[in-house]
Amino acid sequence: MSGWRGQEAEATRRGKMATAGGGGGVASRGRRACLLLCFVPLLAGLCQANSVERKIYIPLNRTAPCVRLLNATHQIGCQSSISGDTGVIHVVEEEEDLEWVLTEGPNPPYMVLLEGNLFTRKVMEKLKGTIRISGLAVALAKPSPEDGFSPSLECPNDGFGIYSNSYGSEYAHCKEGNWNQLGNGLAYEDFDFPIFLLEDENETQVIKQCYWDHNRGVNGSAPTYPLCAMQLFSHMHAVTSTVTCMRRSAIQSTFSINPVVCDPLADFNVWNTLNPLNISGTLEPGDKVIIAATKLDSRSFFWNVAPGAESAVGSFVTQLAAAEALQKAPDVATLPRNVMFVFFQGETFDYIGSSRMVYDMEKGKFPVLLENIHSFVELGQVALRNSSDLWMHTDPMSQRDESIRMEVQNLLTILRNSSIGVPNVTMQDVNPPRSLPPSSLQRFLRGQNISGVVLTDYSHSFSNRYYQSIYDTPENIGLKYPASLKPDEAMDFVTDTAKSLAAVATVLGRALYQLAGGTNYTAVEADPKTVSRLLYGFLVKANNSWFQSVIKQDLKVFLGDGPLQHYIAVSSPINTTYVVQYVLANLTGTVVNLTREECQDPKKTQDANKDLYEYAWVQGPVDPSGTSRLSQCVRSTARLVKAVSPAFELQQWESSEYSTWTESRWKDIRARIFLVASKELEFVTLIVGLSILFVSLIITYFINAKADILFTTPREPGAVSY
């Protein structure tokens, strides 16, 4: 404050001196007035800049970009120029409409608004590599494309499973047939222009209306200015490969130069055990564990749009229901073997989660070692069983060992027995036998021969026609609700899909129970209502009353406003990971009588053992009055463990053994539309503006030079000077 007072005193002193100076003071006031005349409009313009921008541009708020991903050898995805890419909008509703933007149109470059049904490899190959295209906006196809759409590869995760040219070469590279026959590989191509998904039908309609009003010529003639244009911003910092971007990031970090240009795809695996085990050490060699595994993640062509209904959600929901059913069995505490449920993250990108767990097991960094694994049961895609068949896939290479073959046959027999009496489930062997489909089991078999099986709803190729795409939605797995139901009623509504998955969960739970040494397996039965709630929460509305009750208060923001997306990303844990962990704790854990302080710091209680259990103070259900929540402490064995590729811990960014996927960083991602004038009008406007500027400067100069004359104050009558 003293500094400000000093400045005020100095200003007052200078003012008095100026007044005493007569004409000089007048001239000074004139110059100040002149400066104010110049700067007040400028300041007003700056204050109103946002208002002017809103009048010029219409922002598109519900969009999803295609971003750049990199591995050891390639870059894939899309990007704009550093200042964004702009083009005149042209709506393409039929393939024939492409001729206008590719050859005929007089106002290139064009920003193409493409109908979802035309977002195919054939069309994209036409658009790729031409300077007449500055970007692409894709409208969602409704209903989903009848012929299916999968931007993934025909042979997913090829080269990172168990089969290679040196081991099981007859099964390598999907030689027996592609698992994803509809895969067009678009998500693994590199595009040098931005591509955005339009998620909101209203915004799509606004763009089309702007196109119809301004960009359609009369009677086949070229449209006249002003034209409707679109601008897309999605410039990516990383280029070439993970090796290049990680090396640059390391160099810049060494010299404290920002920014880092890319980040590894990383998150956490979720795991728990039927009976607690001490995580401060490792199991004895004689202790055996049955692993039940599935994956949590999916992806699509567009960033963080990964509904994954069939490719991920159906399987991990089924496993959650099986975990609950098994935990309720009366004699689980006395079973001779333990059961570990694992939900792997990053399996879509060359088995990030499973390869990390195998690495940790080999290095003794995980409580369970490879030698402790008794058997391995994995759920693949299971939500699209067109009949009652549930297919059992096994590895032909490991079964060349007679002891493993016998263990696998015993495992299949137990699965068949477990399905007896379960409605609409018939266990089927793949005939003729073939290699394992893409699965986490392949990474475990790379570490050690074990008896394992992968359960799926297909025999030789995916039933999912929308594998890893924006159309792998609840509708894809037949999830439908009566329109009259309220949100909580819909959550508890038992759909046919829920019944089907509950039956699979029952078979899985009973098989795990028998593998653990139990005999009364018919007591294990999954609850269709639990499956219904899980499907609703993960695919329709995560921010529901049940999910709210099972999660911590400070994590409720992770529930979002709509369905969860299941892309692994780089900021972790992601929403899906947190929610799965706390749902698993709710389904398998126990409410204990601890205060909030004791729950958050169990060391304060004698009975708590952090090496055996995790404790979480969750929001709990709403009390009967409806004004507050009955918060409670949940004790469970549900935990998180890193799902980061070992390649980044070892700094082997060029690795062909482990996943090397990274995501580029970016500064700004946005989209907007506006009217653009002709080049001639823009040039005339520039010349007029510059002319006004020069005239203003000249006038300002002369006013300033003659300020002592123009701003002289006449003397009062009768004043006398001495």
XYZ file of C-alpha atoms in Angstrom:
722
model
C 0.000 0.000 0.000
C 2.862 2.429 0.804
C 4.121 2.012 -2.765
C 0.742 3.000 -4.178
C 0.596 6.048 -1.901
C 4.058 7.107 -3.084
C 2.948 6.894 -6.687
C -0.161 8.977 -5.928
C 1.949 11.669 -4.181
C 4.357 11.810 -7.095
C 1.439 12.151 -9.553
C -0.009 15.035 -7.489
C 3.362 16.790 -7.388
C 3.745 16.497 -11.152
C 0.211 17.815 -11.671
C 0.946 20.964 -9.684
C 4.128 21.559 -11.631
C 2.230 21.232 -14.900
C -0.425 23.713 -13.790
C 2.227 26.226 -12.794
C 3.744 25.923 -16.231
C 0.792 27.566 -18.007
C 0.745 26.615 -21.691
C 3.015 23.617 -21.124
C 0.423 22.138 -18.782
C -2.278 22.668 -21.394
C -0.186 20.934 -24.011
C 0.447 18.049 -21.612
C -3.274 17.728 -20.970
C -3.846 17.806 -24.700
C -1.385 14.976 -25.269
C -3.018 12.930 -22.491
C -6.437 13.570 -23.983
C -5.131 12.511 -27.358
C -3.712 9.299 -25.911
C -7.025 8.584 -24.208
C -8.832 9.126 -27.494
C -6.549 6.525 -29.065
C -6.568 3.903 -26.341
C -10.150 3.978 -25.045
C -11.554 2.417 -28.247
C -8.754 -0.172 -28.172
C -9.528 -1.128 -24.567
C -13.228 -1.258 -25.323
C -12.483 -3.489 -28.289
C -10.460 -5.853 -26.151
C -13.237 -6.055 -23.548
C -15.767 -6.874 -26.240
C -13.553 -9.363 -28.118
C -15.285 -12.392 -26.696
C -18.663 -10.907 -27.562
C -17.559 -10.282 -31.145
C -16.142 -13.803 -31.399
C -19.444 -15.274 -30.274
C -21.195 -13.324 -32.999
C -18.809 -14.595 -35.671
C -18.276 -18.239 -34.649
C -20.602 -21.043 -33.599
C -18.623 -23.458 -31.394
C -19.257 -27.187 -31.699
C -19.179 -28.457 -28.124
C -20.116 -32.118 -28.560
C -17.308 -33.441 -30.704
C -14.610 -36.091 -30.329
C -11.303 -35.859 -32.209
C -9.117 -38.471 -33.795
C -5.749 -38.062 -32.027
C -2.256 -39.348 -32.704
C -0.988 -42.569 -31.122
C 2.496 -43.997 -31.578
C 4.307 -47.297 -31.080
C 7.890 -48.426 -31.583
C 7.717 -48.123 -35.364
C 4.694 -46.076 -36.457
C 2.412 -43.152 -35.841
C -1.348 -43.481 -36.359
C -4.316 -41.168 -36.051
C -4.886 -37.591 -37.180
C -3.857 -33.999 -36.614
C -4.462 -30.459 -37.863
C -1.899 -27.791 -38.657
C -0.621 -25.784 -35.688
C -3.145 -22.981 -36.309
C -6.032 -25.293 -37.156
C -7.411 -26.244 -40.552
C -10.240 -24.400 -42.266
C -12.377 -25.331 -45.250
C -15.694 -24.676 -46.949
C -18.264 -27.193 -45.728
C -19.623 -29.762 -48.151
C -22.130 -32.367 -47.014
C -21.533 -35.835 -48.452
C -24.645 -38.008 -48.175
C -23.890 -40.287 -51.122
C -20.577 -41.516 -52.453
C -21.240 -39.620 -55.701
C -21.124 -36.339 -53.728
C -17.372 -36.824 -53.322
C -16.778 -35.739 -56.919
C -17.594 -32.142 -55.999
C -14.909 -31.898 -53.314
C -12.334 -34.005 -55.179
C -12.568 -32.474 -58.663
C -15.473 -30.111 -59.437
C -15.843 -27.690 -56.536
C -14.413 -24.179 -57.208
C -13.674 -23.276 -53.551
C -11.164 -25.745 -52.144
C -10.033 -26.784 -49.637
C -13.220 -28.419 -48.379
C -14.249 -29.545 -44.949
C -16.327 -32.668 -45.561
C -19.341 -33.504 -43.410
C -19.572 -37.243 -43.980
C -22.583 -39.376 -43.158
C -21.653 -42.203 -40.780
C -22.563 -44.951 -43.230
C -19.938 -43.607 -45.662
C -17.107 -43.662 -43.114
C -15.460 -46.661 -44.771
C -11.970 -47.555 -45.889
C -12.952 -47.160 -49.547
C -14.123 -43.564 -49.031
C -11.220 -42.640 -46.733
C -8.693 -43.830 -49.316
C -10.253 -41.414 -51.801
C -9.979 -38.511 -49.361
C -6.483 -39.326 -48.143
C -3.614 -37.579 -49.880
C -5.505 -34.829 -51.725
C -4.876 -31.149 -51.017
C -8.531 -30.384 -51.764
C -9.556 -31.798 -48.354
C -8.688 -29.864 -45.189
C -10.603 -32.000 -42.709
C -13.483 -34.316 -42.005
C -16.470 -34.259 -39.661
C -18.262 -37.590 -39.272
C -21.928 -37.759 -38.300
C -23.087 -40.724 -36.241
C -25.016 -43.250 -38.303
C -28.418 -44.047 -36.819
C -29.204 -46.860 -36.859
C -25.744 -48.434 -36.826
C -24.388 -49.550 -40.231
C -26.156 -52.755 -41.255
C -23.029 -54.337 -42.684
C -21.069 -53.706 -39.506
C -18.134 -51.395 -38.868
C -14.852 -52.158 -37.131
C -11.883 -49.774 -37.524
C -9.654 -52.288 -35.723
C -7.307 -54.805 -37.335
C -8.379 -58.145 -38.766
C -5.842 -59.872 -36.517
C -5.831 -57.831 -33.258
C -2.655 -57.679 -31.144
C -0.783 -59.694 -33.742
C 2.819 -60.326 -32.732
C 2.348 -59.751 -29.000
C 0.661 -63.004 -28.048
C 2.165 -66.459 -27.721
C 2.343 -67.325 -31.420
C 5.271 -66.181 -33.539
C 7.451 -67.330 -36.400
C 9.639 -69.162 -33.885
C 6.866 -70.670 -31.710
C 3.640 -72.022 -33.130
C 4.359 -70.537 -36.532
C 1.415 -72.414 -38.026
C -0.856 -70.331 -35.781
C 0.966 -66.989 -36.054
C -0.511 -63.944 -37.806
C -4.015 -65.497 -37.914
C -2.997 -67.978 -40.613
C -6.053 -70.092 -39.814
C -8.364 -67.168 -40.441
C -8.857 -63.635 -39.161
C -10.645 -63.263 -35.834
C -12.058 -59.842 -36.728
C -13.190 -60.395 -40.285
C -14.877 -56.984 -40.564
C -11.784 -55.108 -39.409
C -10.831 -52.392 -41.910
C -7.799 -51.076 -39.998
C -8.822 -47.403 -40.231
C -7.924 -46.781 -36.595
C -4.347 -47.852 -37.395
C -3.865 -45.513 -40.372
C -2.147 -42.114 -40.315
C -4.121 -39.138 -41.659
C -2.578 -35.715 -42.264
C -5.843 -33.824 -41.733
C -8.142 -33.537 -38.700
C -11.125 -35.879 -38.321
C -13.822 -35.165 -35.729
C -16.903 -37.084 -34.654
C -20.124 -35.092 -34.295
C -21.814 -36.611 -31.244
C -24.818 -34.276 -31.085
C -27.546 -34.546 -33.714
C -28.605 -30.937 -33.099
C -25.115 -29.633 -33.862
C -24.983 -31.800 -36.970
C -28.275 -30.273 -38.081
C -26.941 -26.741 -37.472
C -23.973 -27.469 -39.748
C -26.213 -28.924 -42.447
C -28.552 -25.930 -42.257
C -25.601 -23.583 -42.645
C -24.509 -25.609 -45.687
C -27.990 -25.560 -47.234
C -28.358 -21.814 -46.675
C -24.972 -20.746 -48.065
C -23.087 -23.484 -49.922
C -25.582 -24.907 -52.403
C -25.623 -23.305 -55.832
C -28.797 -22.608 -57.800
C -29.511 -24.815 -60.834
C -26.118 -26.468 -60.689
C -24.161 -23.206 -60.527
C -21.344 -22.582 -58.067
C -22.441 -21.105 -54.716
C -21.757 -17.430 -54.042
C -20.076 -15.850 -51.043
C -20.371 -15.717 -48.108
C -19.882 -19.467 -47.663
C -20.255 -21.602 -44.574
C -16.891 -22.890 -43.343
C -15.575 -25.049 -40.521
C -12.360 -24.830 -38.549
C -10.871 -27.798 -36.680
C -8.031 -27.578 -34.146
C -6.192 -30.769 -33.185
C -2.473 -30.191 -33.608
C -0.345 -32.980 -32.109
C 3.107 -32.488 -30.563
C 4.490 -36.002 -31.144
C 5.691 -37.378 -34.474
C 7.210 -40.473 -36.076
C 7.233 -43.096 -33.283
C 7.354 -43.754 -29.553
C 11.147 -44.012 -29.791
C 11.368 -40.478 -31.178
C 8.832 -38.830 -28.900
C 10.104 -40.477 -25.689
C 13.686 -39.520 -26.554
C 12.633 -35.914 -27.140
C 10.622 -35.909 -23.915
C 13.630 -37.229 -21.994
C 15.939 -34.582 -23.460
C 13.496 -31.765 -22.757
C 12.951 -33.000 -19.198
C 16.724 -33.048 -18.633
C 16.989 -29.368 -19.541
C 13.616 -28.458 -17.939
C 12.162 -27.565 -21.299
C 8.438 -28.035 -21.765
C 6.365 -29.608 -23.042
C 6.718 -33.368 -22.895
C 5.488 -34.487 -26.296
C 3.902 -37.865 -25.521
C 2.856 -40.111 -22.628
C 2.641 -43.906 -22.317
C -0.835 -45.421 -22.345
C -1.150 -46.522 -18.734
C -3.632 -47.219 -15.963
C -4.219 -49.831 -13.233
C -5.406 -53.424 -13.188
C -8.117 -54.242 -10.653
C -7.773 -57.494 -8.687
C -9.074 -59.232 -5.612
C -8.992 -62.688 -4.048
C -11.730 -64.888 -2.672
C -9.809 -65.240 0.571
C -7.336 -62.575 1.725
C -3.644 -63.030 1.064
C -0.711 -61.115 2.468
C 0.498 -58.585 -0.107
C 3.695 -57.812 1.807
C 5.282 -61.023 0.527
C 4.775 -63.782 -2.019
C 2.974 -67.121 -1.810
C 4.787 -70.331 -1.043
C 5.386 -72.574 -4.090
C 2.814 -75.075 -2.865
C 0.029 -72.476 -2.600
C -2.148 -72.623 -5.689
C -4.440 -69.949 -7.101
C -7.087 -70.096 -9.826
C -7.144 -66.943 -11.939
C -10.369 -65.624 -13.451
C -9.517 -62.851 -15.906
C -11.109 -60.413 -18.311
C -10.315 -57.000 -19.772
C -11.649 -53.550 -18.904
C -10.770 -51.461 -21.938
C -11.883 -50.851 -25.481
C -11.340 -48.117 -28.062
C -12.684 -46.660 -31.294
C -11.395 -44.406 -34.071
C -12.104 -41.338 -31.907
C -10.453 -40.310 -28.661
C -12.220 -41.407 -25.479
C -15.271 -42.703 -27.330
C -15.170 -46.365 -26.350
C -18.564 -47.739 -25.308
C -17.225 -51.309 -25.648
C -20.545 -53.019 -24.855
C -19.586 -56.376 -26.351
C -15.807 -56.039 -26.564
C -15.347 -55.262 -22.843
C -18.391 -54.434 -20.689
C -20.330 -57.653 -21.209
C -17.372 -59.736 -20.039
C -16.263 -57.718 -17.003
C -19.876 -57.313 -15.829
C -20.226 -61.105 -16.033
C -17.042 -61.583 -14.016
C -18.202 -59.108 -11.357
C -21.452 -61.064 -10.997
C -19.501 -64.339 -10.765
C -17.273 -62.862 -8.040
C -20.347 -61.902 -6.006
C -21.930 -65.320 -6.469
C -18.771 -67.141 -5.446
C -18.237 -64.942 -2.388
C -21.719 -65.896 -1.140
C -20.958 -69.627 -1.210
C -21.190 -70.989 2.366
C -17.779 -72.679 2.594
C -15.471 -70.355 0.646
C -13.238 -69.752 3.679
C -12.318 -73.447 3.842
C -11.576 -74.065 0.165
C -8.094 -75.578 -0.351
C -7.261 -73.165 -3.204
C -7.755 -69.438 -3.529
C -9.397 -67.678 -6.479
C -8.078 -64.396 -7.875
C -10.261 -62.178 -10.058
C -8.291 -59.863 -12.369
C -9.601 -57.070 -14.576
C -6.844 -56.086 -17.011
C -6.430 -52.578 -18.422
C -4.875 -51.787 -21.787
C -5.360 -55.210 -23.376
C -6.575 -53.500 -26.542
C -3.090 -52.060 -27.032
C -0.927 -55.188 -27.195
C -1.786 -56.556 -23.734
C -0.498 -53.729 -21.526
C -2.147 -54.931 -18.299
C -1.499 -58.654 -18.560
C 2.093 -58.258 -19.765
C 2.795 -56.021 -16.761
C 1.310 -58.518 -14.310
C 3.331 -61.386 -15.821
C 6.453 -59.190 -15.642
C 5.798 -58.410 -11.962
C 5.170 -62.094 -11.208
C 8.445 -63.053 -12.861
C 10.337 -60.403 -10.872
C 8.672 -61.324 -7.564
C 6.932 -57.944 -7.356
C 3.430 -59.439 -7.043
C 2.096 -61.660 -4.220
C 1.176 -64.421 -6.681
C 3.951 -65.913 -8.826
C 3.592 -67.795 -12.105
C 4.363 -71.079 -10.322
C 1.382 -70.469 -8.012
C -1.139 -70.503 -10.888
C -3.221 -73.673 -10.861
C -5.431 -72.789 -13.831
C -6.589 -69.777 -15.806
C -10.174 -69.067 -16.929
C -10.736 -66.003 -19.099
C -13.919 -64.366 -20.294
C -13.738 -62.986 -23.811
C -16.704 -61.488 -25.641
C -19.778 -63.267 -24.277
C -22.770 -60.920 -24.724
C -23.789 -61.960 -28.253
C -24.662 -65.628 -27.911
C -27.130 -66.145 -30.744
C -27.945 -69.552 -29.318
C -27.091 -71.195 -26.021
C -23.542 -72.034 -27.143
C -20.564 -70.872 -25.092
C -17.294 -71.757 -26.804
C -14.177 -73.031 -25.003
C -10.845 -72.063 -26.622
C -7.585 -73.694 -25.569
C -3.964 -73.465 -26.679
C -2.726 -76.352 -28.857
C 0.973 -75.610 -28.294
C 1.069 -75.941 -24.489
C -0.995 -79.140 -24.710
C 1.870 -80.878 -26.457
C 2.978 -81.361 -22.861
C 0.929 -84.380 -21.757
C 0.500 -83.184 -18.176
C -0.839 -79.816 -19.363
C -3.161 -81.554 -21.824
C -4.644 -83.645 -19.000
C -5.115 -80.553 -16.835
C -6.816 -78.709 -19.689
C -9.170 -81.624 -20.336
C -10.052 -81.688 -16.629
C -10.740 -77.959 -16.785
C -13.089 -78.409 -19.752
C -14.896 -81.255 -17.984
C -15.487 -79.050 -14.946
C -16.905 -76.308 -17.188
C -19.285 -78.757 -18.847
C -20.456 -80.035 -15.473
C -20.947 -76.483 -14.254
C -23.354 -75.731 -17.095
C -25.665 -78.628 -16.251
C -28.969 -77.220 -15.056
C -28.107 -73.656 -16.100
C -30.699 -72.469 -18.642
C -29.542 -71.477 -22.121
C -25.862 -72.342 -21.694
C -24.260 -75.188 -23.637
C -20.505 -75.553 -23.453
C -18.959 -76.239 -26.844
C -15.470 -77.286 -27.962
C -14.024 -75.463 -30.963
C -14.025 -77.957 -33.807
C -11.782 -78.217 -35.662
C -9.387 -77.022 -32.930
C -7.479 -73.809 -33.594
C -5.256 -71.296 -31.824
C -6.323 -69.056 -28.984
C -8.186 -65.857 -29.908
C -6.704 -62.530 -28.766
C -6.627 -62.938 -24.970
C -4.648 -62.208 -21.809
C -4.017 -65.945 -21.427
C -1.551 -65.701 -24.312
C 0.726 -63.421 -22.271
C 0.696 -65.847 -19.321
C 1.520 -68.749 -21.616
C 4.560 -66.814 -22.828
C 5.781 -66.918 -19.244
C 4.867 -70.494 -18.342
C 2.786 -73.419 -19.572
C -0.440 -73.499 -17.573
C -3.862 -75.027 -18.092
C -6.182 -72.330 -19.354
C -9.327 -71.672 -21.336
C -10.955 -68.649 -22.962
C -14.769 -68.536 -23.026
C -16.449 -66.644 -25.879
C -19.684 -66.324 -27.830
C -17.913 -67.240 -31.124
C -15.992 -70.217 -32.446
C -13.807 -69.090 -35.382
C -14.450 -65.337 -35.760
C -15.990 -62.527 -33.716
C -19.764 -62.327 -33.464
C -19.304 -58.621 -32.777
C -19.835 -56.671 -36.008
C -18.790 -53.420 -34.298
C -15.612 -54.527 -32.545
C -13.763 -51.517 -31.078
C -15.996 -48.975 -32.749
C -18.348 -46.155 -31.795
C -21.272 -48.482 -32.541
C -20.404 -51.104 -29.902
C -23.226 -49.679 -27.804
C -25.974 -51.113 -25.545
C -28.112 -51.603 -28.647
C -25.426 -53.864 -30.099
C -25.946 -56.397 -27.285
C -29.732 -56.049 -27.323
C -30.018 -53.944 -24.182
C -33.468 -52.330 -24.256
C -35.655 -50.704 -21.610
C -39.366 -49.794 -21.645
C -39.685 -46.064 -22.303
C -41.996 -45.586 -19.316
C -39.386 -46.582 -16.717
C -37.740 -44.037 -14.413
C -33.913 -44.209 -14.066
C -33.903 -46.294 -10.874
C -36.607 -48.553 -12.290
C -34.608 -49.073 -15.487
C -31.515 -49.891 -13.436
C -33.358 -52.758 -11.705
C -35.183 -53.933 -14.827
C -33.929 -57.423 -15.705
C -33.397 -57.528 -19.469
C -32.901 -60.638 -21.601
C -29.246 -59.622 -21.972
C -28.882 -59.541 -18.190
C -30.422 -63.001 -17.876
C -28.067 -64.388 -20.532
C -24.963 -62.921 -18.888
C -26.123 -64.025 -15.425
C -26.278 -67.592 -16.747
C -22.685 -67.323 -17.999
C -21.664 -65.854 -14.617
C -23.273 -68.811 -12.871
C -21.306 -71.287 -15.007
C -18.087 -69.357 -14.365
C -18.704 -69.131 -10.622
C -19.480 -72.853 -10.315
C -16.417 -73.825 -12.333
C -14.138 -71.638 -10.203
C -15.691 -73.103 -7.060
C -14.925 -76.652 -8.216
C -11.412 -75.732 -9.340
C -10.818 -74.299 -5.859
C -11.773 -77.658 -4.362
C -15.464 -77.146 -3.576
C -18.097 -79.839 -4.072
C -21.508 -78.208 -3.512
C -21.236 -76.119 -6.664
C -24.987 -75.855 -7.275
C -25.115 -73.397 -4.364
C -23.306 -70.856 -6.556
C -25.704 -68.799 -8.639
C -25.334 -65.303 -10.075
C -28.017 -62.699 -9.495
C -29.603 -61.339 -12.722
C -30.525 -58.145 -10.844
C -26.852 -57.481 -10.117
C -26.051 -57.942 -13.807
C -28.907 -55.568 -14.717
C -27.565 -52.880 -12.407
C -24.041 -53.286 -13.720
C -25.080 -53.089 -17.375
C -27.172 -49.994 -16.707
C -24.378 -48.301 -14.787
C -21.554 -49.004 -17.236
C -23.506 -48.598 -20.473
C -26.402 -46.219 -19.823
C -25.946 -43.978 -16.768
C -23.040 -44.268 -14.365
C -24.291 -41.505 -12.083
C -27.074 -43.635 -10.583
C -28.132 -44.231 -7.005
C -26.299 -47.553 -6.629
C -22.951 -46.436 -8.041
C -23.198 -43.287 -5.903
C -23.598 -45.418 -2.788
C -20.569 -47.667 -3.402
C -17.965 -45.017 -4.196
C -16.032 -42.513 -2.103
C -17.423 -39.003 -1.905
C -14.323 -37.429 -3.438
C -14.546 -39.827 -6.398
C -18.181 -39.221 -7.332
C -17.032 -36.851 -10.082
C -15.760 -39.938 -11.932
C -19.342 -41.064 -12.493
C -19.879 -38.273 -15.022
C -23.209 -37.485 -16.671
C -23.722 -40.388 -19.073
C -22.269 -43.814 -19.786
C -18.625 -44.452 -18.968
C -16.059 -44.658 -21.752
C -13.484 -47.438 -21.533
C -10.402 -46.043 -23.287
C -7.232 -46.557 -21.220
C -5.836 -43.010 -21.819
C -2.763 -41.611 -20.024
C -4.255 -40.038 -16.882
C -4.959 -42.784 -14.406
C -6.876 -44.317 -12.828
C -9.631 -43.672 -15.345
C -13.329 -43.641 -14.462
C -13.939 -47.289 -15.317
C -11.036 -48.487 -13.170
C -12.207 -46.638 -10.068
C -15.820 -47.690 -10.462
C -14.950 -51.357 -11.058
C -12.720 -51.379 -7.977
C -15.439 -50.012 -5.690
C -18.225 -52.088 -7.219
C -16.047 -55.178 -6.729
C -15.443 -54.151 -3.107
C -19.181 -53.704 -2.598
C -20.045 -57.091 -4.124
C -17.363 -59.101 -2.348
C -16.450 -57.067 0.732
C -17.904 -56.574 4.206
C -19.230 -53.501 5.993
C -17.225 -53.118 9.216
C -17.937 -51.050 12.305
C -15.235 -48.413 12.000
C -15.404 -44.649 12.229
C -14.404 -42.496 9.298
C -11.022 -41.725 10.856
C -10.357 -45.404 11.624
C -11.451 -46.482 8.128
C -9.174 -43.961 6.442
C -6.267 -44.923 8.730
C -6.781 -48.584 9.773
C -3.497 -48.571 11.718
C -5.433 -46.920 14.527
C -7.379 -50.160 15.108
C -5.929 -53.414 16.395
C -8.049 -55.756 14.265
C -7.315 -54.103 10.915
C -4.581 -55.563 8.726
C -3.608 -53.477 5.705
C -1.562 -56.341 4.311
C -4.719 -58.452 4.049
C -7.481 -55.933 3.329
C -8.276 -52.598 1.761
C -10.583 -50.197 3.613
C -12.784 -47.588 1.938
C -15.120 -44.993 3.466
C -17.917 -44.888 0.889
C -20.960 -42.638 0.570
C -23.440 -45.417 1.354
C -27.189 -45.446 0.657
C -29.487 -42.470 1.175
C -31.112 -42.486 4.606
C -34.916 -42.946 4.871
C -35.463 -39.197 5.212
C -33.716 -38.639 1.886
C -31.622 -35.746 3.244
C -28.255 -37.414 3.821
C -26.276 -40.605 3.241
C -25.477 -43.423 5.628
C -21.727 -43.512 4.989
C -19.960 -46.735 5.908
C -16.593 -48.477 5.935
C -16.156 -51.351 3.480
C -13.404 -53.905 3.970
C -12.413 -55.959 0.944
C -9.518 -57.453 -0.967
C -10.157 -55.286 -4.051
C -6.941 -53.498 -5.009
C -5.216 -51.694 -7.857
C -1.870 -52.613 -9.386
C 0.016 -50.794 -12.151
C -0.898 -51.444 -15.758
C 2.104 -49.778 -17.408
C 4.021 -51.611 -20.098
C 7.395 -52.922 -18.854
C 8.935 -51.313 -21.956
C 8.713 -47.909 -20.244
C 10.118 -49.109 -16.943
C 13.022 -50.699 -18.827
C 13.208 -47.714 -21.219
C 13.117 -50.150 -24.120
C 10.977 -47.913 -26.316
C 11.815 -49.916 -29.441
C 10.702 -53.194 -27.800
C 8.942 -55.899 -29.810
C 8.371 -57.919 -26.630
C 6.146 -55.427 -24.807
C 3.575 -52.840 -25.798
C 5.076 -49.445 -26.661
C 1.915 -47.410 -27.275
C 1.979 -43.722 -26.403
C -0.457 -40.868 -26.891
C 0.652 -37.512 -28.261
C 0.096 -34.392 -26.231
C -1.783 -31.446 -27.684
C -2.536 -27.853 -26.752
C -6.012 -27.216 -28.068
C -8.838 -29.339 -29.438
C -11.964 -27.584 -30.655
C -14.244 -27.101 -33.619
C -16.360 -24.204 -34.877
C -18.258 -22.976 -37.931
C -18.578 -19.475 -39.407
C -19.249 -17.580 -42.635
C -16.231 -16.824 -44.771
C -16.031 -14.018 -47.332
C -14.429 -14.217 -50.756
C -10.692 -13.577 -51.106
C -11.432 -10.381 -53.030
C -13.635 -9.000 -50.254
C -11.082 -9.966 -47.625
C -8.391 -8.089 -49.598
C -10.569 -4.985 -49.989
C -11.388 -5.077 -46.270
C -7.690 -5.281 -45.426
C -6.828 -2.304 -47.653
C -9.658 -0.193 -46.231
C -8.616 -1.083 -42.693
C -4.998 -0.175 -43.328
C -6.063 3.101 -44.966
C -8.173 4.048 -41.954
C -5.262 3.187 -39.673
C -2.798 5.414 -41.591
C -5.278 8.309 -41.773
C -5.905 7.969 -38.026
C -2.176 8.052 -37.319
C -1.716 11.196 -39.447
C -4.632 12.980 -37.783
C -3.366 11.952 -34.368
C 0.088 13.312 -35.201
C -1.229 16.739 -36.243
C -3.563 16.970 -33.249
C -0.681 16.170 -30.948
C 1.587 18.702 -32.679
C -1.015 21.515 -32.369
C -2.290 20.529 -28.940
C -1.115 23.825 -27.317
C -3.343 25.736 -29.759
C -6.316 23.376 -29.996
C -6.650 22.816 -26.262
C -5.711 26.344 -24.939
C -8.127 27.573 -22.216
C -9.260 31.213 -22.721
C -8.315 33.575 -19.863
C -10.974 34.871 -17.524
C -12.010 38.544 -18.103
C -10.264 40.997 -15.836
C -7.360 38.782 -15.036
C -4.119 40.676 -14.799
C -0.625 39.270 -15.047
C 2.395 40.779 -13.430
